[in-house]
XYZ file of C-alpha atoms in Angstrom:
653
model
C -0.083 -0.097 -0.186
C 2.656 2.576 0.969
C 4.587 1.413 -2.259
C 3.875 2.751 -5.536
C 3.026 0.130 -8.272
C 1.255 1.999 -11.399
C 4.312 3.398 -12.735
C 2.600 5.970 -13.982
C 4.686 9.036 -14.202
C 5.063 12.191 -16.299
C 2.101 11.931 -18.434
C 1.573 15.222 -21.862
C -0.107 17.988 -19.801
C -3.206 18.189 -20.351
C -5.779 21.737 -20.914
C -6.055 23.691 -17.625
C -9.504 23.549 -16.381
C -8.898 26.431 -13.674
C -7.641 28.897 -16.203
C -9.340 31.421 -15.213
C -10.781 31.135 -11.743
C -9.362 32.605 -9.068
C -6.478 30.797 -6.991
C -7.938 28.843 -3.980
C -6.365 27.396 -1.238
C -6.639 25.018 1.859
C -5.558 28.026 4.009
C -8.364 30.335 2.685
C -10.772 27.415 2.873
C -9.779 26.752 6.819
C -10.872 30.287 7.425
C -13.587 30.637 5.815
C -14.492 27.622 8.256
C -12.709 29.166 11.487
C -15.685 32.163 10.270
C -18.656 30.060 10.098
C -17.874 28.032 13.321
C -16.742 31.147 15.260
C -20.185 32.615 14.348
C -21.909 29.206 15.864
C -20.715 29.494 18.842
C -17.552 27.284 19.003
C -14.979 28.309 21.192
C -11.894 30.553 19.905
C -9.639 28.085 21.148
C -10.814 25.116 19.281
C -10.333 27.519 16.015
C -6.483 28.400 16.148
C -4.839 25.772 14.446
C -6.804 23.462 12.624
C -10.652 24.343 13.089
C -11.594 21.917 10.470
C -10.796 19.565 13.194
C -14.321 20.614 14.808
C -16.162 18.915 11.478
C -14.325 15.605 11.746
C -15.981 12.150 12.238
C -14.292 9.969 14.725
C -14.380 6.421 13.817
C -14.455 3.003 15.522
C -11.343 2.606 14.614
C -9.637 5.005 15.612
C -8.907 7.487 12.951
C -11.385 10.372 11.729
C -12.639 11.305 8.579
C -11.874 14.706 7.936
C -14.586 17.510 6.229
C -12.182 17.655 3.370
C -9.826 15.462 1.129
C -7.215 16.814 -1.643
C -4.044 15.462 -3.129
C -1.871 17.094 -0.608
C -0.008 15.483 1.329
C -0.456 12.661 -1.560
C -2.011 9.143 -1.004
C -0.034 6.199 -1.607
C -0.220 4.547 -5.382
C -3.171 1.540 -5.303
C -1.746 0.593 -8.713
C -4.008 -0.495 -11.831
C -6.846 -2.590 -11.584
C -5.423 -6.188 -12.940
C -1.868 -5.265 -11.496
C -0.864 -6.055 -7.762
C -1.504 -4.535 -4.595
C -4.840 -5.350 -6.409
C -6.577 -2.556 -4.549
C -8.295 -1.412 -7.532
C -9.459 -5.530 -8.774
C -8.243 -8.205 -10.117
C -9.326 -7.562 -13.983
C -7.718 -5.033 -15.453
C -11.540 -4.819 -17.400
C -13.221 -4.737 -13.873
C -17.110 -6.042 -14.334
C -17.397 -4.605 -17.569
C -17.950 -7.533 -19.212
C -20.404 -9.216 -17.275
C -21.625 -7.660 -14.002
C -20.793 -9.128 -10.769
C -22.241 -12.771 -10.121
C -25.605 -12.057 -8.642
C -25.987 -14.541 -5.704
C -29.444 -15.196 -3.581
C -29.765 -16.729 -0.540
C -31.909 -19.542 0.349
C -33.581 -20.702 3.496
C -36.232 -22.389 2.443
C -36.547 -26.437 4.826
C -38.796 -27.375 1.925
C -37.583 -28.934 -1.382
C -40.564 -28.528 -3.389
C -40.181 -24.986 -1.968
C -36.847 -24.139 -2.611
C -36.521 -26.060 -6.074
C -39.302 -23.477 -7.155
C -37.642 -20.584 -5.884
C -34.621 -21.297 -7.170
C -36.132 -21.991 -10.656
C -37.532 -17.886 -10.235
C -34.164 -16.491 -9.505
C -32.342 -18.171 -12.350
C -34.380 -17.182 -14.977
C -34.883 -14.161 -13.515
C -30.996 -12.691 -13.578
C -29.383 -14.401 -10.748
C -26.302 -16.175 -11.159
C -24.994 -18.178 -8.400
C -26.949 -19.613 -5.220
C -26.485 -20.028 -1.895
C -27.982 -22.480 -0.242
C -28.550 -23.324 3.900
C -28.495 -26.668 4.723
C -28.596 -28.262 7.906
C -29.791 -28.968 11.413
C -30.245 -25.310 13.101
C -28.814 -25.147 16.333
C -31.631 -25.725 19.452
C -32.092 -22.410 21.464
C -31.477 -22.842 25.612
C -34.949 -22.073 26.179
C -36.536 -24.908 23.883
C -38.083 -28.081 24.909
C -36.253 -31.550 23.680
C -36.300 -31.986 20.148
C -37.836 -28.728 19.475
C -35.244 -27.600 16.936
C -36.157 -25.967 13.565
C -34.753 -27.813 10.733
C -33.198 -26.271 7.767
C -33.024 -27.921 4.071
C -32.128 -31.450 5.324
C -28.781 -32.387 3.128
C -30.847 -35.609 1.796
C -33.394 -33.421 -0.044
C -30.643 -30.725 -1.367
C -30.399 -33.251 -4.711
C -34.180 -32.981 -5.319
C -34.045 -28.761 -4.606
C -31.636 -28.587 -7.466
C -33.547 -30.814 -9.760
C -33.857 -27.994 -12.330
C -30.516 -25.972 -11.756
C -27.903 -26.154 -14.617
C -25.147 -26.811 -12.405
C -22.217 -26.620 -14.402
C -23.688 -22.542 -15.344
C -24.632 -21.996 -12.074
C -22.846 -22.931 -9.415
C -24.013 -23.314 -5.644
C -22.407 -22.502 -2.810
C -23.357 -23.860 0.488
C -23.948 -22.900 4.707
C -23.828 -26.025 6.404
C -22.075 -25.069 9.763
C -21.068 -28.725 11.547
C -23.148 -30.488 8.514
C -20.523 -29.760 6.221
C -19.293 -33.271 5.230
C -23.376 -34.143 4.906
C -24.263 -31.175 2.891
C -20.529 -31.290 0.794
C -21.394 -35.422 -0.480
C -25.058 -34.247 -1.331
C -24.330 -31.435 -3.224
C -21.223 -33.817 -5.136
C -23.645 -36.314 -5.593
C -26.419 -33.875 -7.360
C -23.388 -32.747 -9.813
C -22.658 -36.131 -10.109
C -26.252 -36.784 -11.009
C -26.965 -33.892 -13.389
C -23.999 -35.223 -15.344
C -21.468 -32.381 -14.368
C -17.857 -33.968 -14.949
C -15.581 -33.089 -11.922
C -13.589 -31.016 -14.201
C -16.448 -28.666 -14.604
C -17.728 -28.249 -11.340
C -17.186 -24.256 -10.101
C -19.756 -24.831 -6.982
C -18.389 -24.046 -3.623
C -18.420 -26.097 -0.267
C -18.472 -23.008 1.745
C -16.626 -24.737 4.677
C -16.279 -22.742 7.447
C -15.243 -24.296 10.852
C -14.130 -21.229 12.564
C -17.610 -19.530 12.439
C -19.420 -22.614 13.171
C -17.546 -22.795 16.788
C -17.506 -19.278 16.911
C -21.629 -19.459 16.773
C -21.911 -22.692 18.987
C -19.600 -20.927 22.164
C -17.249 -23.844 21.098
C -13.768 -23.750 20.905
C -12.522 -23.750 16.928
C -10.744 -26.827 15.338
C -9.917 -26.277 12.032
C -7.639 -28.876 10.918
C -10.300 -32.113 10.543
C -12.810 -30.023 8.585
C -10.042 -28.138 6.301
C -8.754 -32.016 5.438
C -12.086 -32.815 4.956
C -12.352 -29.908 2.283
C -9.135 -30.626 0.970
C -9.451 -34.257 0.228
C -12.438 -32.973 -2.443
C -9.900 -31.090 -4.136
C -8.320 -33.311 -6.415
C -9.426 -33.937 -9.894
C -11.812 -30.379 -9.145
C -9.493 -27.898 -10.380
C -12.988 -25.130 -9.613
C -14.351 -26.388 -6.871
C -14.251 -23.958 -3.716
C -13.792 -25.194 -0.143
C -13.673 -22.946 2.830
C -14.932 -19.437 3.081
C -13.096 -16.839 5.704
C -15.979 -14.990 6.632
C -15.474 -11.464 7.985
C -19.656 -10.947 8.893
C -19.452 -13.131 12.267
C -17.772 -9.859 13.313
C -19.786 -7.468 11.700
C -23.097 -9.108 12.840
C -21.888 -8.719 16.659
C -21.490 -4.891 16.571
C -17.607 -5.145 15.286
C -15.493 -2.222 13.128
C -14.553 -2.304 9.287
C -11.177 -2.758 10.508
C -12.326 -5.899 13.047
C -14.179 -6.859 10.072
C -11.303 -7.344 7.702
C -8.772 -8.175 10.105
C -10.553 -10.788 10.905
C -11.363 -12.003 8.215
C -7.663 -12.016 6.790
C -6.466 -13.729 9.733
C -9.440 -16.246 9.001
C -8.068 -16.580 5.566
C -4.704 -17.186 6.724
C -5.797 -19.698 8.769
C -7.155 -21.877 6.260
C -4.316 -20.973 3.996
C -1.914 -22.899 6.247
C -4.160 -25.737 6.609
C -5.110 -26.364 2.936
C -1.466 -26.532 2.529
C -0.894 -28.812 5.545
C -3.440 -30.745 3.983
C -1.367 -30.914 0.540
C -2.486 -28.278 -1.575
C 0.095 -25.667 -3.038
C -0.521 -22.247 -1.678
C -1.306 -21.126 -5.088
C -4.377 -23.247 -5.012
C -5.213 -23.158 -2.043
C -5.479 -19.790 -1.791
C -7.826 -19.612 -4.674
C -9.684 -22.305 -3.282
C -10.801 -19.847 -0.807
C -14.062 -17.113 -0.273
C -13.670 -13.859 1.758
C -17.075 -12.865 2.685
C -17.826 -9.069 4.319
C -20.458 -7.175 5.185
C -22.229 -4.421 3.076
C -24.072 -1.985 5.235
C -25.674 1.496 4.467
C -22.453 3.791 5.324
C -21.279 3.683 1.082
C -17.617 4.854 1.258
C -16.589 2.796 4.195
C -18.136 -0.354 2.206
C -15.967 0.756 -0.720
C -12.647 1.723 1.702
C -13.422 -2.150 3.242
C -13.653 -4.135 -0.031
C -10.259 -2.466 -1.932
C -8.561 -2.601 1.641
C -8.704 -6.261 2.302
C -7.895 -7.154 -1.236
C -4.496 -4.931 -0.538
C -4.128 -6.905 2.502
C -4.516 -10.204 1.054
C -1.815 -9.316 -1.593
C 0.350 -8.553 1.410
C -0.474 -11.778 2.972
C 0.283 -13.905 -0.129
C 3.279 -12.185 -1.005
C 5.063 -12.889 2.083
C 4.311 -16.343 1.698
C 6.097 -16.039 -1.920
C 2.873 -16.854 -3.779
C 3.524 -15.162 -7.317
C 1.534 -11.676 -8.472
C -0.810 -13.617 -10.878
C -2.226 -15.984 -8.167
C -3.066 -13.355 -5.106
C -6.392 -12.884 -5.976
C -9.366 -12.806 -4.055
C -12.550 -14.395 -4.251
C -14.895 -11.985 -2.567
C -18.355 -12.420 -1.959
C -20.269 -8.973 -0.583
C -24.032 -9.934 1.261
C -25.767 -7.012 2.503
C -25.600 -6.191 6.388
C -27.859 -8.408 8.835
C -27.492 -5.729 11.251
C -28.635 -2.989 9.836
C -31.986 -4.375 8.754
C -34.791 -3.602 10.762
C -38.600 -5.251 11.127
C -40.190 -1.833 11.930
C -40.659 0.190 8.784
C -39.340 -3.047 6.982
C -39.668 -1.070 3.336
C -36.705 1.314 4.433
C -34.652 -1.811 3.820
C -34.930 -1.318 0.250
C -33.271 1.446 0.351
C -30.541 0.601 3.023
C -29.634 -2.725 0.534
C -29.465 -0.690 -2.433
C -26.894 2.043 -1.396
C -24.852 -1.058 0.222
C -25.378 -3.012 -3.295
C -24.460 0.205 -4.834
C -21.186 0.207 -2.366
C -20.282 -3.312 -3.001
C -20.285 -3.126 -6.905
C -18.268 -0.214 -6.664
C -15.581 -1.675 -4.279
C -15.002 -4.902 -6.571
C -17.629 -7.458 -5.253
C -16.304 -10.426 -6.969
C -20.170 -11.200 -5.818
C -22.986 -9.907 -3.870
C -25.967 -10.989 -1.856
C -29.148 -8.705 -1.572
C -30.389 -9.748 1.210
C -34.740 -9.353 0.737
C -36.693 -6.635 2.987
C -38.383 -8.215 5.168
C -35.559 -11.038 5.892
C -35.038 -9.405 9.203
C -38.579 -10.595 10.172
C -38.887 -13.912 9.022
C -38.866 -16.014 5.695
C -38.766 -13.099 2.511
C -41.710 -14.021 0.677
C -41.581 -14.238 -3.510
C -41.848 -10.141 -3.620
C -39.268 -9.198 -1.764
C -36.867 -11.727 -3.233
C -38.194 -10.291 -6.389
C -37.320 -6.656 -5.020
C -33.805 -7.893 -3.760
C -32.830 -9.615 -7.151
C -34.088 -6.694 -9.457
C -32.215 -4.413 -6.931
C -29.000 -5.791 -8.540
C -29.974 -6.412 -12.128
C -31.398 -2.518 -11.982
C -27.571 -1.410 -10.640
C -25.781 -3.541 -13.167
C -27.948 -3.095 -16.559
C -30.112 0.099 -16.215
C -27.373 2.137 -14.191
C -24.843 0.662 -16.425
C -22.467 0.493 -12.595
C -20.721 -2.210 -13.991
C -19.160 -0.473 -17.050
C -17.175 1.672 -15.598
C -13.464 0.366 -14.062
C -13.226 1.044 -10.111
C -15.696 4.313 -10.362
C -13.813 5.098 -7.175
C -10.281 5.266 -8.165
C -8.590 8.657 -7.542
C -11.193 9.529 -4.997
C -8.843 11.502 -2.104
C -11.333 10.915 -0.064
C -11.692 7.439 -1.269
C -8.482 6.600 -1.223
C -7.394 7.722 2.020
C -9.911 5.601 3.690
C -9.202 3.127 1.752
C -5.316 3.401 3.473
C -6.825 4.218 6.714
C -8.801 1.240 6.928
C -5.989 -0.939 5.430
C -3.203 0.473 8.501
C -6.493 -0.798 10.812
C -7.237 -4.050 9.318
C -3.421 -4.769 9.264
C -2.940 -3.639 12.849
C -5.919 -5.806 13.975
C -4.779 -9.041 11.639
C -1.726 -8.673 13.596
C -2.768 -8.718 17.085
C -4.985 -11.701 15.708
C -1.910 -13.082 14.598
C 0.082 -12.641 17.816
C -2.731 -14.282 19.710
C -1.922 -17.389 18.038
C -4.017 -16.772 15.079
C -7.998 -16.425 14.152
C -8.262 -19.977 16.547
C -7.185 -19.064 19.742
C -8.330 -15.636 19.050
C -12.160 -17.465 19.087
C -10.916 -19.463 21.738
C -9.893 -17.341 24.209
C -12.157 -14.936 24.036
C -9.910 -12.080 22.498
C -11.980 -11.389 19.394
C -15.508 -10.777 21.793
C -13.892 -8.993 24.278
C -12.665 -6.147 21.378
C -15.749 -6.456 18.894
C -17.939 -6.277 22.596
C -15.765 -2.922 22.628
C -17.264 -1.662 19.756
C -20.439 -2.795 20.164
C -20.875 -0.429 23.394
C -19.542 2.577 21.708
C -22.072 1.821 18.969
C -25.049 0.876 20.979
C -24.359 4.225 22.638
C -24.400 5.981 19.382
C -28.002 4.246 18.372
C -29.218 5.137 21.720
C -27.931 8.600 21.673
C -29.221 8.400 18.068
C -26.297 9.816 16.601
C -26.346 7.056 14.479
C -29.959 7.751 13.190
C -31.836 4.416 12.235
C -34.461 6.011 9.472
C -38.275 4.443 10.499
C -36.725 3.289 13.843
C -35.233 5.686 15.771
C -35.854 8.364 13.534
C -38.914 9.267 11.566
C -41.001 5.959 13.076
C -44.351 5.260 11.551
C -46.052 5.256 14.537
C -49.378 3.180 13.049
C -47.915 0.995 10.462
C -49.202 -2.396 10.518
C -46.049 -4.619 11.102
C -45.332 -7.184 8.388
C -45.804 -11.460 9.702
C -43.464 -14.221 8.295
C -42.585 -17.353 8.865
C -39.669 -18.400 11.308
C -36.572 -18.115 8.915
C -34.551 -21.452 9.891
C -31.602 -19.030 9.346
C -32.498 -17.352 12.170
C -30.068 -19.561 14.174
C -30.189 -18.844 17.996
C -26.602 -18.515 18.979
C -24.839 -19.853 21.827
C -21.545 -17.929 21.665
C -20.702 -15.022 18.849
C -23.818 -12.695 19.296
C -25.754 -11.549 16.299
C -27.104 -8.104 16.922
C -29.415 -5.858 15.624
C -29.169 -1.819 14.910
C -32.611 -1.573 15.663
C -32.897 -3.756 18.740
C -33.590 -2.002 21.114
C -36.060 0.664 19.650
C -37.785 -2.236 18.513
C -38.506 -3.804 21.399
C -39.530 -1.078 23.158
C -42.112 -0.577 20.010
C -42.999 -4.341 20.602
C -43.999 -3.412 24.318
C -45.704 -0.207 23.237
C -47.857 -2.439 20.972
C -48.214 -5.531 23.100
C -50.578 -2.600 25.655
C -52.134 -1.330 22.510
C -53.788 -5.024 21.664
C -54.731 -5.403 24.836
C -56.145 -2.238 26.111
C -57.181 -1.240 22.760
C -55.226 2.390 23.572
C -51.414 2.658 22.856
C -49.588 4.505 25.792
C -49.705 8.554 25.010
C -48.080 11.659 26.564
C -49.629 14.657 27.508
C -47.454 17.549 25.696
C -47.800 20.832 27.098
C -47.618 22.862 23.998
C -46.817 26.652 26.168
C -47.253 29.613 23.717
C -47.881 30.159 19.699
C -47.586 27.594 17.803
C -44.553 29.322 16.416
C -43.163 29.211 19.602
C -43.739 25.240 20.168
C -44.110 23.801 16.697
C -40.807 22.715 16.374
C -39.862 21.337 20.150
C -43.229 19.294 19.791
C -42.591 17.755 16.505
C -38.801 16.677 17.992
C -40.597 15.357 21.278
C -43.532 13.418 19.375
C -40.937 11.913 16.377
C -38.788 10.825 19.737
C -41.899 9.105 21.810
C -42.477 7.443 18.568
C -39.733 5.706 18.568
C -40.604 3.994 21.536
C -44.176 3.313 20.890
C -45.719 5.947 22.141
C -48.298 8.199 21.285
C -48.858 12.066 21.859
C -51.962 14.440 22.614
C -51.381 17.887 21.724
C -53.873 20.378 22.839
C -52.924 23.372 21.041
C -51.196 26.531 22.413
C -51.491 26.442 26.509
C -51.073 29.832 28.338
C -49.603 29.565 31.523
C -49.202 26.664 34.425
C -52.852 26.488 34.954
C -54.039 25.807 31.693
C -50.899 23.356 31.165
C -51.830 21.750 34.550
C -55.927 21.590 33.328
C -55.377 20.225 30.063
C -53.085 17.631 31.501
C -55.664 16.225 34.131
C -58.273 16.167 31.175
C -55.579 13.816 28.937
C -55.584 10.839 31.617
C -52.405 10.468 30.579
C -49.351 10.338 32.956
C -46.310 11.481 31.332
C -45.954 15.281 30.317
C -43.454 16.911 27.511
C -43.288 20.580 28.057
C -42.184 21.954 24.815
C -41.553 25.633 23.831
C -39.189 28.301 22.517
C -36.037 29.360 25.130
C -37.384 32.497 25.734
C -41.111 31.074 26.788
C -39.073 28.677 29.028
C -37.328 31.442 30.814
C -40.795 32.712 31.785
C -43.087 29.936 32.455
C -41.479 26.513 32.575
C -40.697 26.376 36.736
C -44.121 27.141 37.221
C -45.584 25.106 34.732
C -43.671 22.422 36.128
C -44.131 22.327 39.391
C -48.061 22.483 37.855
C -48.071 19.365 36.582
C -46.540 17.579 39.000
C -48.739 18.735 41.064
C -51.658 17.621 38.980
C -50.569 14.109 38.945
C -47.303 13.614 36.729
C -45.541 10.518 37.011
C -42.798 12.088 34.912
C -42.154 15.219 33.792
C -39.932 16.359 30.594
C -38.776 19.409 29.182
C -38.067 18.912 25.402
C -34.350 21.205 25.184
C -31.299 21.314 26.888
C -30.829 20.590 30.465
C -31.240 23.203 33.467
C -30.687 22.693 37.315
C -33.218 25.735 38.259
C -35.542 23.130 35.836
C -35.098 20.276 37.541
C -35.574 21.663 41.095
C -38.342 22.829 39.581
C -39.969 18.792 38.711
C -38.537 18.451 35.692
C -37.421 14.611 35.574
C -35.382 14.827 31.969
C -34.800 16.096 29.252
C -35.830 15.214 25.471
C -33.112 16.705 23.606
C -30.635 15.668 20.260
C -28.084 13.686 22.037
C -30.007 12.334 25.033
C -30.118 8.726 25.729
C -33.560 7.942 24.134
C -33.196 4.354 24.806
C -32.981 5.264 28.336
C -35.573 7.377 28.473
C -37.771 5.980 26.554
C -37.366 2.705 28.623
C -38.282 5.092 31.673
C -41.604 6.040 30.521
C -42.194 2.656 29.155
C -41.698 1.291 32.744
C -43.825 4.025 34.100
C -46.717 3.742 31.416
C -46.991 0.251 31.125
C -46.643 -1.245 34.555
C -48.090 1.191 36.670
C -51.460 0.054 37.476
C -52.943 3.407 37.584
C -51.766 4.393 34.147
C -54.055 1.971 32.767
C -56.643 3.225 34.889
C -56.493 6.535 33.386
C -56.409 5.263 30.126
C -59.198 3.539 29.856
C -61.020 6.141 31.954
C -60.123 8.690 29.284
C -61.721 7.065 26.402
């Protein structure tokens, strides 16, 4: 990454497109930034040396995203497409000829249903199939024998009846049942008349992820030996998967994800070599899987950086440059998907797919928008595959070779993620490798630390979730889907969802509404004229809706007596004072005392905290940056567990 690879130099000077415009410098821009920030109230001491630092965005990997990137200082040369270090991809022509591999995931347990859906996919743009096979581990709280099963390995051949296996590769996700599933897959190829030399499917063996999910100490050698035994005379057969989504789904950072993925790939490379495969042959049998979320630039840079990291590993092993390719599969993030306002997931997965394509993924899987709810239906599957077809066929995204190449921001972010990812890879290797890092708890400890920071950002709405923590649709009818066998309970490494805490609050409120016919409702004490209270009343209503709480807005109120009277008539136990700072200065303290006197169990104020308001009876403050989850949980406890709350709500109906 720090060595020039392209050999670019001394190209003939072209036209000067800046001619005729006044010269602009970084220092001039910095001065303008300082002026704007000064007017916004930023302390002068923060504006002296580098005022733009105020606008920087910290990452979970220890570096900041700057507000402006330029050619100074020059970044590391990423090379040319098709040349080491392969940051820009492995093919000089990129995906321009065929686009990327559109891969559909299937988790149906019924072979007849799966057969129909596989046929639908392959007839409508999908080029490879990712199939979950085998038993689902039993949850600790389930009775014996109650475990849900995925597609039995014995039924795989039936499900693949209509698939031309020499044209459409199958990638297995079989967990601990890898051996039975692999034999069934190879038998299906033989039954279809596909010679061993033309098999292009993938066994998907991944003992690290399997053990991590089960909470067991990983044992790599046996599974990898099994995979290696099936490599002879099958040059196109993929064997193992180095899966970084294990880290992503647990809430880890981008650098942790790619660092662990490369560590897993290195562990499998060693094991395959020990099982008798040459290093170059072993390397091309490994597929890497990373998550693509809606943070498009991080995804683009992550995919570019991980190729550079794997190139460095293989170069250190003495593998020739032409054999340092990486099979890279990007799957849209499970963690980012929401059960609430699930149709918004279409937008998230579109952005994620765009980023994966721009970042140079060889294959991309877009999750159906209802996949967080349960087993996706046919409509959701069609939208998922058409998302990719539209980007490839209509948007012509694959026609541009490395479209992000040369962007000052993307190149800088790629370098930052490469360095952070490489440092994490070294830490994992220093701990004994991927298996030992999992077995000792080191990986979980590092990922949990990032998750706690991420969870706080989500709870404080610094990382907003559209339709969940921001702009929730309070009266939506939640989607209902059959249980998905792929939603496997994890006894070990967790699968976390960014929206989980907010969605749990919504579930509590919906249960109350279903039981009583009345949604939990808070009273908005809207003081003064409409112009004074509208902004904060809208803010409060949006915040409360994120917890499933409706609002009663009485209109303009003048004075503490009017507010207390309207509150008492509302039947609520929660009041939120909403108005401008000017009105607060005159009325907030008196109104807070009056609301408490009228029986309010909680009095909130929409605005910044002040001790005088607390002393007057304000219990909490609803403002940008507050801990929304903690606030809404407290309100839910008051409104949903206090017997008086339900009595008052029934009385007001």
